[in-house]
Coordinates of C-alpha atoms and ligand atoms in Angstrom, one line a residue:
X20 CA 0.0 0.0 0.1
X21 CA 2.9 2.4 0.9
X22 CA 4.5 1.6 -2.2
X23 CA 1.6 2.3 -4.3
X24 CA 0.8 5.6 -2.6
X25 CA 4.6 6.5 -3.4
X26 CA 4.2 5.5 -6.8
X27 CA 1.3 7.9 -7.2
X28 CA 2.8 10.4 -5.3
X29 CA 5.8 10.3 -7.5
X30 CA 3.5 10.4 -10.7
X31 CA 1.9 13.4 -9.5
X32 CA 5.0 15.2 -8.8
X33 CA 6.6 14.7 -11.9
X34 CA 3.2 15.3 -13.7
X35 CA 3.4 11.9 -15.5
X36 CA 1.3 8.8 -14.5
X37 CA 2.3 5.7 -16.3
X38 CA 0.8 5.3 -20.0
X39 CA -1.3 8.3 -19.7
X40 CA -0.3 9.7 -23.1
X41 CA -2.0 8.2 -26.0
X42 CA -3.3 9.5 -29.2
X43 CA -5.5 7.6 -31.4
X44 CA -5.7 8.7 -35.1
X45 CA -8.2 7.6 -37.5
X46 CA -6.0 7.5 -40.6
X47 CA -8.5 6.1 -43.2
X48 CA -10.9 9.0 -42.2
X49 CA -10.6 12.7 -42.5
X50 CA -13.1 15.2 -44.2
X51 CA -11.5 18.5 -44.1
X52 CA -8.5 19.9 -45.7
X53 CA -6.2 21.9 -43.3
X54 CA -6.0 25.2 -45.5
X55 CA -2.3 26.1 -46.2
X56 CA -3.7 29.7 -45.4
X57 CA -3.8 28.9 -41.7
X58 CA -0.1 29.4 -42.0
X59 CA -0.4 33.2 -43.1
X60 CA 1.6 36.1 -41.9
X61 CA 1.2 39.7 -41.2
X62 CA 3.1 42.8 -42.4
X63 CA 1.9 46.2 -40.9
X64 CA 3.7 49.6 -41.3
X65 CA 4.9 49.6 -37.8
X66 CA 8.4 49.7 -36.3
X67 CA 10.7 47.8 -38.5
X68 CA 8.4 45.5 -40.1
X69 CA 8.3 47.1 -43.4
X70 CA 11.1 49.6 -43.2
X71 CA 14.2 47.7 -42.4
X72 CA 12.6 44.4 -42.3
X73 CA 11.1 43.9 -45.7
X74 CA 11.9 47.1 -47.6
X75 CA 15.4 48.5 -47.5
X76 CA 15.1 50.5 -51.0
X77 CA 17.0 49.9 -54.2
X78 CA 20.0 51.7 -53.3
X79 CA 20.7 50.1 -50.1
X80 CA 23.9 47.9 -49.7
X81 CA 21.9 44.9 -48.2
X82 CA 21.2 42.7 -51.0
X83 CA 17.7 43.4 -52.5
X84 CA 15.7 42.9 -55.5
X85 CA 13.9 46.1 -56.4
X86 CA 14.3 47.2 -52.8
X87 CA 13.1 44.1 -51.2
X88 CA 15.5 42.3 -48.9
X89 CA 16.5 38.9 -50.5
X90 CA 17.3 37.1 -47.1
X91 CA 14.0 38.1 -45.7
X92 CA 12.3 36.8 -49.1
X93 CA 14.5 33.4 -49.0
X94 CA 13.7 32.5 -45.2
X95 CA 10.0 32.9 -45.8
X96 CA 9.7 30.9 -48.9
X97 CA 11.4 28.1 -47.1
X98 CA 8.5 28.0 -44.7
X99 CA 6.2 28.2 -48.0
X100 CA 4.5 31.3 -46.8
X101 CA 1.1 31.1 -48.2
X102 CA -0.2 34.8 -47.6
X103 CA 0.7 38.2 -46.4
X104 CA -1.7 40.5 -44.7
X105 CA -0.9 44.2 -45.4
X106 CA -0.8 47.4 -44.7
X107 CA -2.3 46.8 -41.0
X108 CA -3.6 46.3 -38.5
X109 CA -4.4 49.8 -37.0
X110 CA -2.5 51.4 -39.8
X111 CA -4.8 50.1 -42.2
X112 CA -7.6 52.4 -41.2
X113 CA -5.4 55.3 -41.5
X114 CA -3.9 54.5 -44.8
X115 CA -4.7 56.4 -48.0
X116 CA -3.6 54.0 -50.8
X117 CA -3.2 56.9 -53.3
X118 CA -0.3 58.3 -51.2
X119 CA 1.7 55.2 -52.0
X120 CA 1.8 54.8 -55.7
X121 CA 3.7 56.8 -58.5
X122 CA 7.2 58.2 -58.2
X123 CA 8.5 57.7 -54.8
X124 CA 10.2 61.1 -54.6
X125 CA 6.6 62.5 -55.3
X126 CA 4.7 60.6 -52.5
X127 CA 3.4 62.5 -49.6
X128 CA 4.6 61.8 -46.1
X129 CA 2.3 61.1 -43.2
X130 CA 2.6 60.7 -39.4
X131 CA 2.2 57.1 -38.3
X132 CA 0.2 58.0 -35.3
X133 CA -0.4 54.6 -33.9
X134 CA 2.9 53.4 -34.0
X135 CA 5.5 55.7 -32.7
X136 CA 4.6 58.8 -34.2
X137 CA 7.3 58.5 -37.1
X138 CA 7.1 59.8 -40.4
X139 CA 5.7 57.5 -43.0
X140 CA 7.2 58.4 -46.5
X141 CA 5.0 56.0 -48.3
X142 CA 7.8 54.5 -50.4
X143 CA 6.4 51.0 -49.7
X144 CA 3.0 51.0 -51.3
X145 CA 0.9 48.9 -53.6
X146 CA 3.2 48.2 -56.2
X147 CA 6.0 47.4 -53.8
X148 CA 3.6 45.2 -51.8
X149 CA 2.5 43.3 -54.6
X150 CA 6.1 42.9 -56.0
X151 CA 6.7 41.4 -52.5
X152 CA 4.1 38.8 -52.7
X153 CA 5.2 37.8 -56.2
X154 CA 8.8 37.4 -54.7
X155 CA 7.5 35.3 -52.0
X156 CA 5.1 33.3 -54.1
X157 CA 2.4 33.9 -51.7
X158 CA -1.1 35.5 -52.0
X159 CA -1.6 39.1 -51.0
X160 CA -4.0 39.8 -48.2
X161 CA -5.0 43.6 -48.3
X162 CA -6.7 45.4 -45.5
X163 CA -8.9 48.2 -46.7
X164 CA -9.7 51.4 -44.6
X165 CA -13.1 51.7 -43.2
X166 CA -12.2 53.7 -40.2
X167 CA -11.0 56.8 -41.9
X168 CA -11.5 56.1 -45.4
X169 CA -14.4 56.1 -47.9
X170 CA -16.4 53.7 -50.0
X171 CA -15.1 55.3 -53.0
X172 CA -11.4 55.3 -52.0
X173 CA -11.9 51.4 -51.3
X174 CA -13.7 50.7 -54.5
X175 CA -10.9 52.6 -56.5
X176 CA -8.2 50.6 -55.0
X177 CA -9.9 47.3 -55.9
X178 CA -10.4 48.8 -59.4
X179 CA -6.7 49.9 -59.7
X180 CA -5.4 46.5 -58.6
X181 CA -7.8 44.1 -60.6
X182 CA -9.5 45.9 -63.5
X183 CA -8.2 44.9 -66.8
X184 CA -10.3 47.4 -69.0
X185 CA -10.5 51.0 -69.9
X186 CA -11.0 52.9 -66.7
X187 CA -9.6 55.7 -64.8
X188 CA -8.0 53.4 -62.3
X189 CA -6.9 50.9 -64.7
X190 CA -5.3 53.7 -66.7
X191 CA -3.5 55.3 -63.7
X192 CA -1.9 51.9 -62.8
X193 CA -0.5 51.6 -66.5
X194 CA 0.6 55.2 -66.1
X195 CA 2.7 54.2 -63.1
X196 CA 4.3 51.2 -65.1
X197 CA 2.1 48.2 -64.4
X198 CA 0.2 47.0 -67.5
X199 CA -1.6 43.8 -66.2
X200 CA -3.9 44.0 -63.4
X201 CA -2.8 41.7 -60.2
X202 CA -4.7 38.9 -58.9
X203 CA -6.0 39.5 -55.4
X204 CA -8.4 37.2 -53.6
X205 CA -8.2 38.1 -50.0
X206 CA -9.8 41.5 -49.2
X207 CA -10.3 42.8 -45.5
X208 CA -13.0 45.3 -45.0
X209 CA -11.6 47.3 -42.1
X210 CA -9.5 46.3 -39.1
X211 CA -10.5 46.1 -35.4
X212 CA -13.6 48.5 -36.1
X213 CA -14.5 48.1 -32.5
X214 CA -11.2 49.7 -31.6
X215 CA -8.6 51.5 -33.5
X216 CA -10.5 51.0 -36.5
X217 CA -13.3 53.7 -35.7
X218 CA -14.7 52.6 -32.3
X219 CA -17.9 51.3 -33.8
X220 CA -20.7 49.3 -32.5
X221 CA -21.2 45.7 -34.1
X222 CA -24.6 47.1 -35.6
X223 CA -23.1 50.2 -37.1
X224 CA -19.9 48.3 -38.5
X225 CA -22.2 45.5 -39.9
X226 CA -24.2 48.2 -42.0
X227 CA -21.0 49.8 -42.9
X228 CA -19.5 46.6 -43.9
X229 CA -22.3 45.6 -46.1
X230 CA -22.1 49.0 -47.9
X231 CA -18.4 48.7 -48.5
X232 CA -18.4 45.2 -49.5
X233 CA -21.0 46.1 -52.3
X234 CA -18.4 48.5 -54.1
X235 CA -15.6 46.0 -53.7
X236 CA -16.1 44.6 -57.4
X237 CA -15.2 41.3 -58.9
X238 CA -13.3 42.5 -61.9
X239 CA -13.1 39.9 -64.8
X240 CA -12.1 36.6 -63.2
X241 CA -10.8 38.1 -60.3
X242 CA -13.0 36.8 -57.3
X243 CA -12.7 38.7 -54.0
X244 CA -12.7 36.7 -50.8
X245 CA -14.2 39.5 -48.5
X246 CA -13.3 39.2 -45.0
X247 CA -15.1 41.3 -42.3
X248 CA -13.6 42.7 -39.6
X249 CA -14.2 40.4 -36.6
X250 CA -14.4 40.3 -32.9
X251 CA -11.7 41.1 -30.0
X252 CA -11.1 37.7 -28.3
X253 CA -14.2 36.8 -26.3
X254 CA -16.6 39.4 -27.8
X255 CA -19.2 36.8 -28.9
X256 CA -21.8 39.6 -29.3
X257 CA -19.8 40.9 -32.2
X258 CA -19.7 37.8 -34.1
X259 CA -23.5 37.2 -33.4
X260 CA -24.4 40.8 -34.8
X261 CA -22.0 40.3 -37.9
X262 CA -23.5 36.9 -38.8
X263 CA -26.9 38.2 -38.3
X264 CA -26.7 41.1 -40.4
X265 CA -24.0 40.5 -43.1
X266 CA -23.3 36.7 -43.5
X267 CA -24.5 36.8 -47.0
X268 CA -22.0 39.4 -48.0
X269 CA -18.7 37.9 -46.5
X270 CA -16.7 35.1 -47.3
X271 CA -14.5 35.4 -44.0
X272 CA -15.0 36.9 -40.7
X273 CA -11.9 37.7 -38.5
X274 CA -11.1 37.4 -35.2
X275 CA -8.2 38.8 -33.0
X276 CA -6.5 37.3 -30.0
X277 CA -3.2 38.0 -28.6
X278 CA -1.7 35.9 -25.6
X279 CA -0.7 38.5 -22.8
X280 CA 0.8 36.7 -19.8
X281 CA 0.0 39.4 -17.3
X282 CA -2.1 42.3 -18.3
X283 CA -2.2 45.1 -21.0
X284 CA -0.6 47.6 -18.3
X285 CA 2.3 45.4 -17.8
X286 CA 2.2 42.5 -20.2
X287 CA 5.4 40.7 -19.0
X288 CA 8.9 40.3 -20.3
X289 CA 9.7 38.4 -23.4
X290 CA 12.7 36.7 -22.0
X291 CA 12.8 37.3 -18.1
X292 CA 10.0 35.1 -16.7
X293 CA 9.4 32.5 -14.2
X294 CA 7.9 29.1 -14.5
X295 CA 4.5 30.3 -13.1
X296 CA 4.4 32.9 -15.7
X297 CA 5.3 30.4 -18.2
X298 CA 2.3 28.3 -17.1
X299 CA 0.0 31.2 -17.0
X300 CA 1.0 32.1 -20.7
X301 CA 0.4 28.5 -21.8
X302 CA -3.0 28.5 -20.1
X303 CA -4.1 31.8 -21.9
X304 CA -2.6 30.3 -25.0
X305 CA -4.8 27.2 -24.6
X306 CA -7.8 29.5 -24.5
X307 CA -7.7 29.8 -28.3
X308 CA -9.5 26.5 -28.4
X309 CA -12.4 27.7 -26.5
X310 CA -12.7 31.0 -28.5
X311 CA -12.8 29.1 -31.7
X312 CA -15.6 26.6 -30.5
X313 CA -17.6 29.5 -29.2
X314 CA -17.3 31.8 -32.2
X315 CA -17.7 28.6 -34.4
X316 CA -21.0 27.8 -32.6
X317 CA -22.6 31.1 -33.2
X318 CA -21.4 31.0 -36.8
X319 CA -22.8 27.5 -37.3
X320 CA -26.3 28.9 -36.2
X321 CA -26.1 31.3 -39.2
X322 CA -24.2 29.4 -41.7
X323 CA -24.6 25.5 -40.9
X324 CA -22.9 24.7 -44.2
X325 CA -19.8 26.6 -43.1
X326 CA -19.4 28.7 -46.1
X327 CA -18.1 31.6 -44.2
X328 CA -14.5 31.0 -42.8
X329 CA -13.2 32.2 -39.5
X330 CA -10.0 34.1 -39.8
X331 CA -7.8 34.6 -36.8
X332 CA -5.9 37.1 -38.7
X333 CA -3.9 38.4 -35.6
X334 CA -2.8 36.0 -33.1
X335 CA 0.3 35.5 -31.1
X336 CA 2.1 36.6 -27.9
X337 CA 2.3 40.2 -27.0
X338 CA 4.9 41.2 -24.4
X339 CA 6.6 44.6 -23.0
X340 CA 9.0 45.8 -25.7
X341 CA 12.6 45.0 -25.3
X342 CA 14.2 47.6 -22.8
X343 CA 15.5 50.7 -24.7
X344 CA 13.5 50.1 -27.7
X345 CA 10.7 52.5 -29.1
X346 CA 7.6 51.7 -27.3
X347 CA 5.6 52.3 -30.4
X348 CA 7.7 49.7 -32.3
X349 CA 6.6 46.7 -30.3
X350 CA 9.9 44.9 -30.9
X351 CA 10.1 41.7 -28.4
X352 CA 12.4 38.9 -28.3
X353 CA 11.3 35.4 -29.0
X354 CA 11.9 32.3 -26.9
X355 CA 11.4 28.8 -26.7
X356 CA 8.0 29.4 -24.9
X357 CA 7.0 31.2 -28.1
X358 CA 7.8 28.3 -30.2
X359 CA 5.4 26.2 -27.8
X360 CA 2.6 29.1 -28.1
X361 CA 3.0 28.9 -31.8
X362 CA 2.8 24.9 -31.8
X363 CA -0.1 25.0 -29.8
X364 CA -2.1 27.6 -31.7
X365 CA -1.3 25.8 -34.8
X366 CA -2.5 22.3 -33.6
X367 CA -5.8 24.2 -32.3
X368 CA -6.4 26.0 -35.7
X369 CA -5.7 22.5 -37.6
X370 CA -8.2 20.7 -35.3
X371 CA -10.8 23.5 -36.4
X372 CA -9.8 23.4 -40.2
X373 CA -13.7 22.9 -40.8
X374 CA -14.3 26.5 -40.0
X375 CA -10.9 28.2 -39.5
X376 CA -9.6 28.2 -43.1
X377 CA -7.0 31.1 -42.8
X378 CA -5.0 32.8 -40.0
X379 CA -2.3 35.3 -39.6
X380 CA 0.4 35.3 -36.9
X381 CA 1.3 38.8 -36.0
X382 CA 3.9 39.8 -37.2
X383 CA 6.4 38.5 -39.7
X384 CA 9.3 40.6 -38.8
X385 CA 10.7 42.7 -36.2
X386 CA 7.3 43.1 -34.4
X387 CA 5.3 41.2 -31.9
X388 CA 5.8 37.4 -32.2
X389 CA 8.1 37.5 -35.2
X390 CA 9.4 34.9 -37.4
X391 CA 12.4 36.9 -38.4
X392 CA 14.8 39.6 -36.8
X393 CA 16.7 41.8 -39.1
X394 CA 19.5 44.4 -38.0
X395 CA 21.5 45.9 -40.7
X396 CA 22.4 43.2 -43.3
X397 CA 22.0 40.4 -40.6
X398 CA 19.0 38.0 -40.3
X399 CA 17.9 35.7 -37.5
X400 CA 15.4 33.0 -37.4
X401 CA 13.2 33.0 -34.4
X402 CA 12.0 29.7 -32.4
X403 CA 8.7 30.6 -34.0
X404 CA 10.0 30.4 -37.4
X405 CA 11.1 26.7 -36.6
X406 CA 7.6 25.9 -35.7
X407 CA 6.3 27.2 -39.2
X408 CA 9.0 25.2 -40.7
X409 CA 8.0 21.9 -38.9
X410 CA 4.2 22.3 -39.5
X411 CA 4.6 23.1 -43.2
X412 CA 3.9 19.5 -43.3
X413 CA 0.2 20.2 -42.8
X414 CA -0.5 22.5 -45.6
X415 CA -3.2 21.6 -47.8
X416 CA -3.2 18.1 -46.2
X417 CA -6.3 16.2 -44.9
X418 CA -6.9 16.8 -41.2
X419 CA -7.2 13.3 -39.7
X420 CA -9.5 12.9 -36.5
X421 CA -7.6 12.3 -33.6
X422 CA -8.3 11.8 -29.7
X423 CA -5.6 12.6 -27.4
X424 CA -5.5 11.5 -23.7
X425 CA -2.8 13.5 -21.9
X426 CA -1.0 13.5 -18.6
X427 CA -1.6 16.7 -16.6
X428 CA 1.3 18.8 -15.9
X429 CA 0.7 20.2 -12.5
X430 CA 3.5 22.3 -11.4
X431 CA 2.9 26.0 -10.0
X432 CA -0.6 24.7 -9.0
X433 CA -1.7 24.9 -12.7
X434 CA -3.2 21.4 -13.7
X435 CA -2.7 21.7 -17.6
X436 CA -2.7 19.0 -20.2
X437 CA 1.2 18.3 -21.0
X438 CA 0.5 17.5 -24.5
X439 CA -1.6 18.7 -27.6
X440 CA -1.4 17.6 -31.2
X441 CA -2.8 17.4 -34.4
X442 CA -2.6 15.0 -37.3
X443 CA -2.8 15.0 -41.1
X444 CA -2.5 12.8 -44.2
X445 CA -0.6 14.5 -47.2
X446 CA -1.1 14.1 -51.0
X447 CA 1.4 11.4 -50.9
X448 CA -0.3 9.4 -48.1
X449 CA 2.4 10.4 -45.6
X450 CA 1.1 11.0 -42.3
X451 CA 2.3 14.0 -40.2
X452 CA 1.6 14.4 -36.6
X453 CA 2.7 17.5 -34.5
X454 CA 2.8 17.2 -30.7
X455 CA 3.7 19.9 -28.3
X456 CA 5.2 19.0 -24.9
X457 CA 4.5 22.2 -22.6
X458 CA 6.1 20.3 -19.6
X459 CA 9.2 22.4 -19.1
X460 CA 10.9 19.8 -17.0
X461 CA 9.8 16.1 -17.7
X462 CA 9.8 14.2 -20.9
X463 CA 6.6 12.5 -21.7
X464 CA 6.2 9.1 -23.3
X465 CA 3.4 9.1 -26.0
X466 CA 1.9 6.0 -27.5
X467 CA 0.2 6.9 -31.0
X468 CA -2.1 4.3 -32.3
X469 CA -2.6 5.2 -36.0
X470 CA -5.8 3.2 -37.1
X471 CA -6.3 2.1 -40.5
X472 CA -2.6 1.8 -41.6
X473 CA 0.3 -0.5 -40.7
X474 CA 3.0 2.0 -39.8
X475 CA 6.4 0.8 -41.2
X476 CA 8.6 3.8 -40.6
X477 CA 8.6 7.1 -38.4
X478 CA 11.0 9.9 -38.7
X479 CA 10.8 13.4 -37.4
X480 CA 12.2 16.7 -36.1
X481 CA 12.2 18.2 -32.8
X482 CA 12.5 21.8 -31.6
X483 CA 13.7 22.2 -28.1
X484 CA 16.4 23.8 -26.1
X485 CA 18.2 23.8 -22.4
X486 CA 15.6 26.5 -21.1
X487 CA 12.1 27.9 -21.8
X488 CA 13.8 31.3 -22.0
X489 CA 16.3 30.3 -24.5
X490 CA 16.3 32.5 -27.7
X491 CA 18.4 33.3 -30.7
X492 CA 20.4 36.6 -31.0
X493 CA 22.5 37.8 -33.8
X494 CA 25.4 36.5 -32.0
X495 CA 24.0 33.1 -31.5
X496 CA 21.4 32.7 -34.4
X497 CA 21.1 29.0 -33.8
X498 CA 20.5 28.3 -30.2
X499 CA 17.0 27.2 -30.6
X500 CA 16.7 25.3 -33.9
X501 CA 15.1 22.2 -35.3
X502 CA 17.0 18.8 -35.2
X503 CA 16.3 15.6 -36.5
X504 CA 14.5 13.7 -34.1
X505 CA 15.0 9.7 -33.5
X506 CA 12.9 9.4 -30.3
X507 CA 9.9 7.2 -32.0
X508 CA 9.7 3.5 -32.3
X509 CA 7.1 1.5 -34.3
X510 CA 6.2 -2.0 -32.7
X511 CA 3.0 -3.8 -33.7
X512 CA 1.2 -1.2 -35.1
X513 CA 2.0 1.2 -32.3
X514 CA 4.3 4.2 -32.2
X515 CA 5.8 4.9 -28.9
X516 CA 7.5 8.5 -28.8
X517 CA 9.6 10.0 -26.3
X518 CA 8.9 13.8 -26.3
X519 CA 11.6 15.9 -24.8
X520 CA 10.4 18.3 -22.1
X521 CA 9.4 21.8 -23.5
X522 CA 9.5 20.6 -27.2
X523 CA 7.6 21.0 -30.4
X524 CA 7.9 17.6 -32.5
X525 CA 6.9 16.7 -35.9
X526 CA 6.7 13.0 -36.8
X527 CA 6.3 11.5 -40.4
X528 CA 4.8 8.0 -40.6
X529 CA 4.7 5.8 -43.5
Ligands
AHR5 O1 -0.4 43.8 -34.4 C1 -0.5 45.2 -33.7 C2 -1.6 45.8 -33.5 O2 -2.6 44.9 -32.8 C3 -2.7 45.8 -35.0 O3 -2.1 46.9 -35.5 C4 -4.1 45.9 -34.2 O4 -4.8 45.5 -35.3 C5 -3.9 45.1 -32.9 O5 -4.6 45.7 -32.2

């Protein structure tokens, strides 16, 4: 009896109790595709995301193609970036696109009131953004100005970009050196219109949305996928009203949710945090699951056939800025904790693939939970970058139904599931499973039972580091990176995996 109690006590202490971790995957089933657009990114005119991040200008000594950094493009192509959201963010509802076309020297300058009050010289505008997307081989996602713009302005922007015939806007585009229209599918009608995008009520915005959406025309064979500005985190009423009043006019409805460890006044440090703060941050990240469930339930009532996509087009961790940096630039470091946050969110999105068909992490370069940092001609891939690298295996694959039983990770009085996962089957029949072990100290042994297939081989890659605070710097750019993983074995149809503590692991099974 004493021995049994000791074993139970030990198991509770370490957060692992026997073969508690089990993942059953229905390999021969699966109805929904995990859209690659879930793996989208976001580039706002904020801090050094655009200027210094993507754009250095043609005369820069930093290697570039028509002003766009080659190293950044190459790094994002490696993770198969599917779409890029631009120009904001809060900036979008103050942006007047006509300021960003024509000869650069003639473009007016404006104040970027939201982000540091710096001068925006409009040298990066519509042509530069669409050139960037072409270089990245990704789809553009443009967010139009509802807050301080007009219906006419937004309507003309669509015409300028996508119309192939004779019209004032098409003529202007040609005069600016672009003969052919571009293809643009993803079109946001405003951003955070409950806040920086105009402080509107959902009823007022829904009416405005309908009006703006009418004049965002489909020219030729270009078909806009119109995305209505969605709720702030758990504002379910916003989703309810938007769905009630405008479901027929939209293809997507956005949702913004950031993981803030403490509170908006003092968000917490990106690198200097305790294990208790780590657990709070993870708990807050896991809330994404409830958010998606509840927003989806509302959408299901108005749109049972799931025609409208739920688009979390701003997600990620938001900390205090790095000491000594401009508070308006939102520059924060990125640790192994961020990789874990990214892995969890992406697993949650995958598992909601029936409704979540697009998402955008905030933001791509040098801002918030970035995948890349730049400094002069140097580039660093953050731990979050490597999660996107691992998860590209899920792009456009079929989501496989799976049931996970996880041990609890009970340190610091917070009982959380140690593991979370998602699984998919790609076009070649390969199975990919991504598993996050949030436990900062203990290895977890996971039994995977893939039903409907006799697995012969398993391989993988893992991302982990010595501490959850570990991160990459310009001096040590590869401290946190992926490595080939050989902790998985197959025996009698069951795959047994030894998941390192604080890790994100990709398994490939055939
Ligand atoms: O991503 C930074 C800001 O966060 C965006 O501009 C805004 O939409 C959100 O509040």
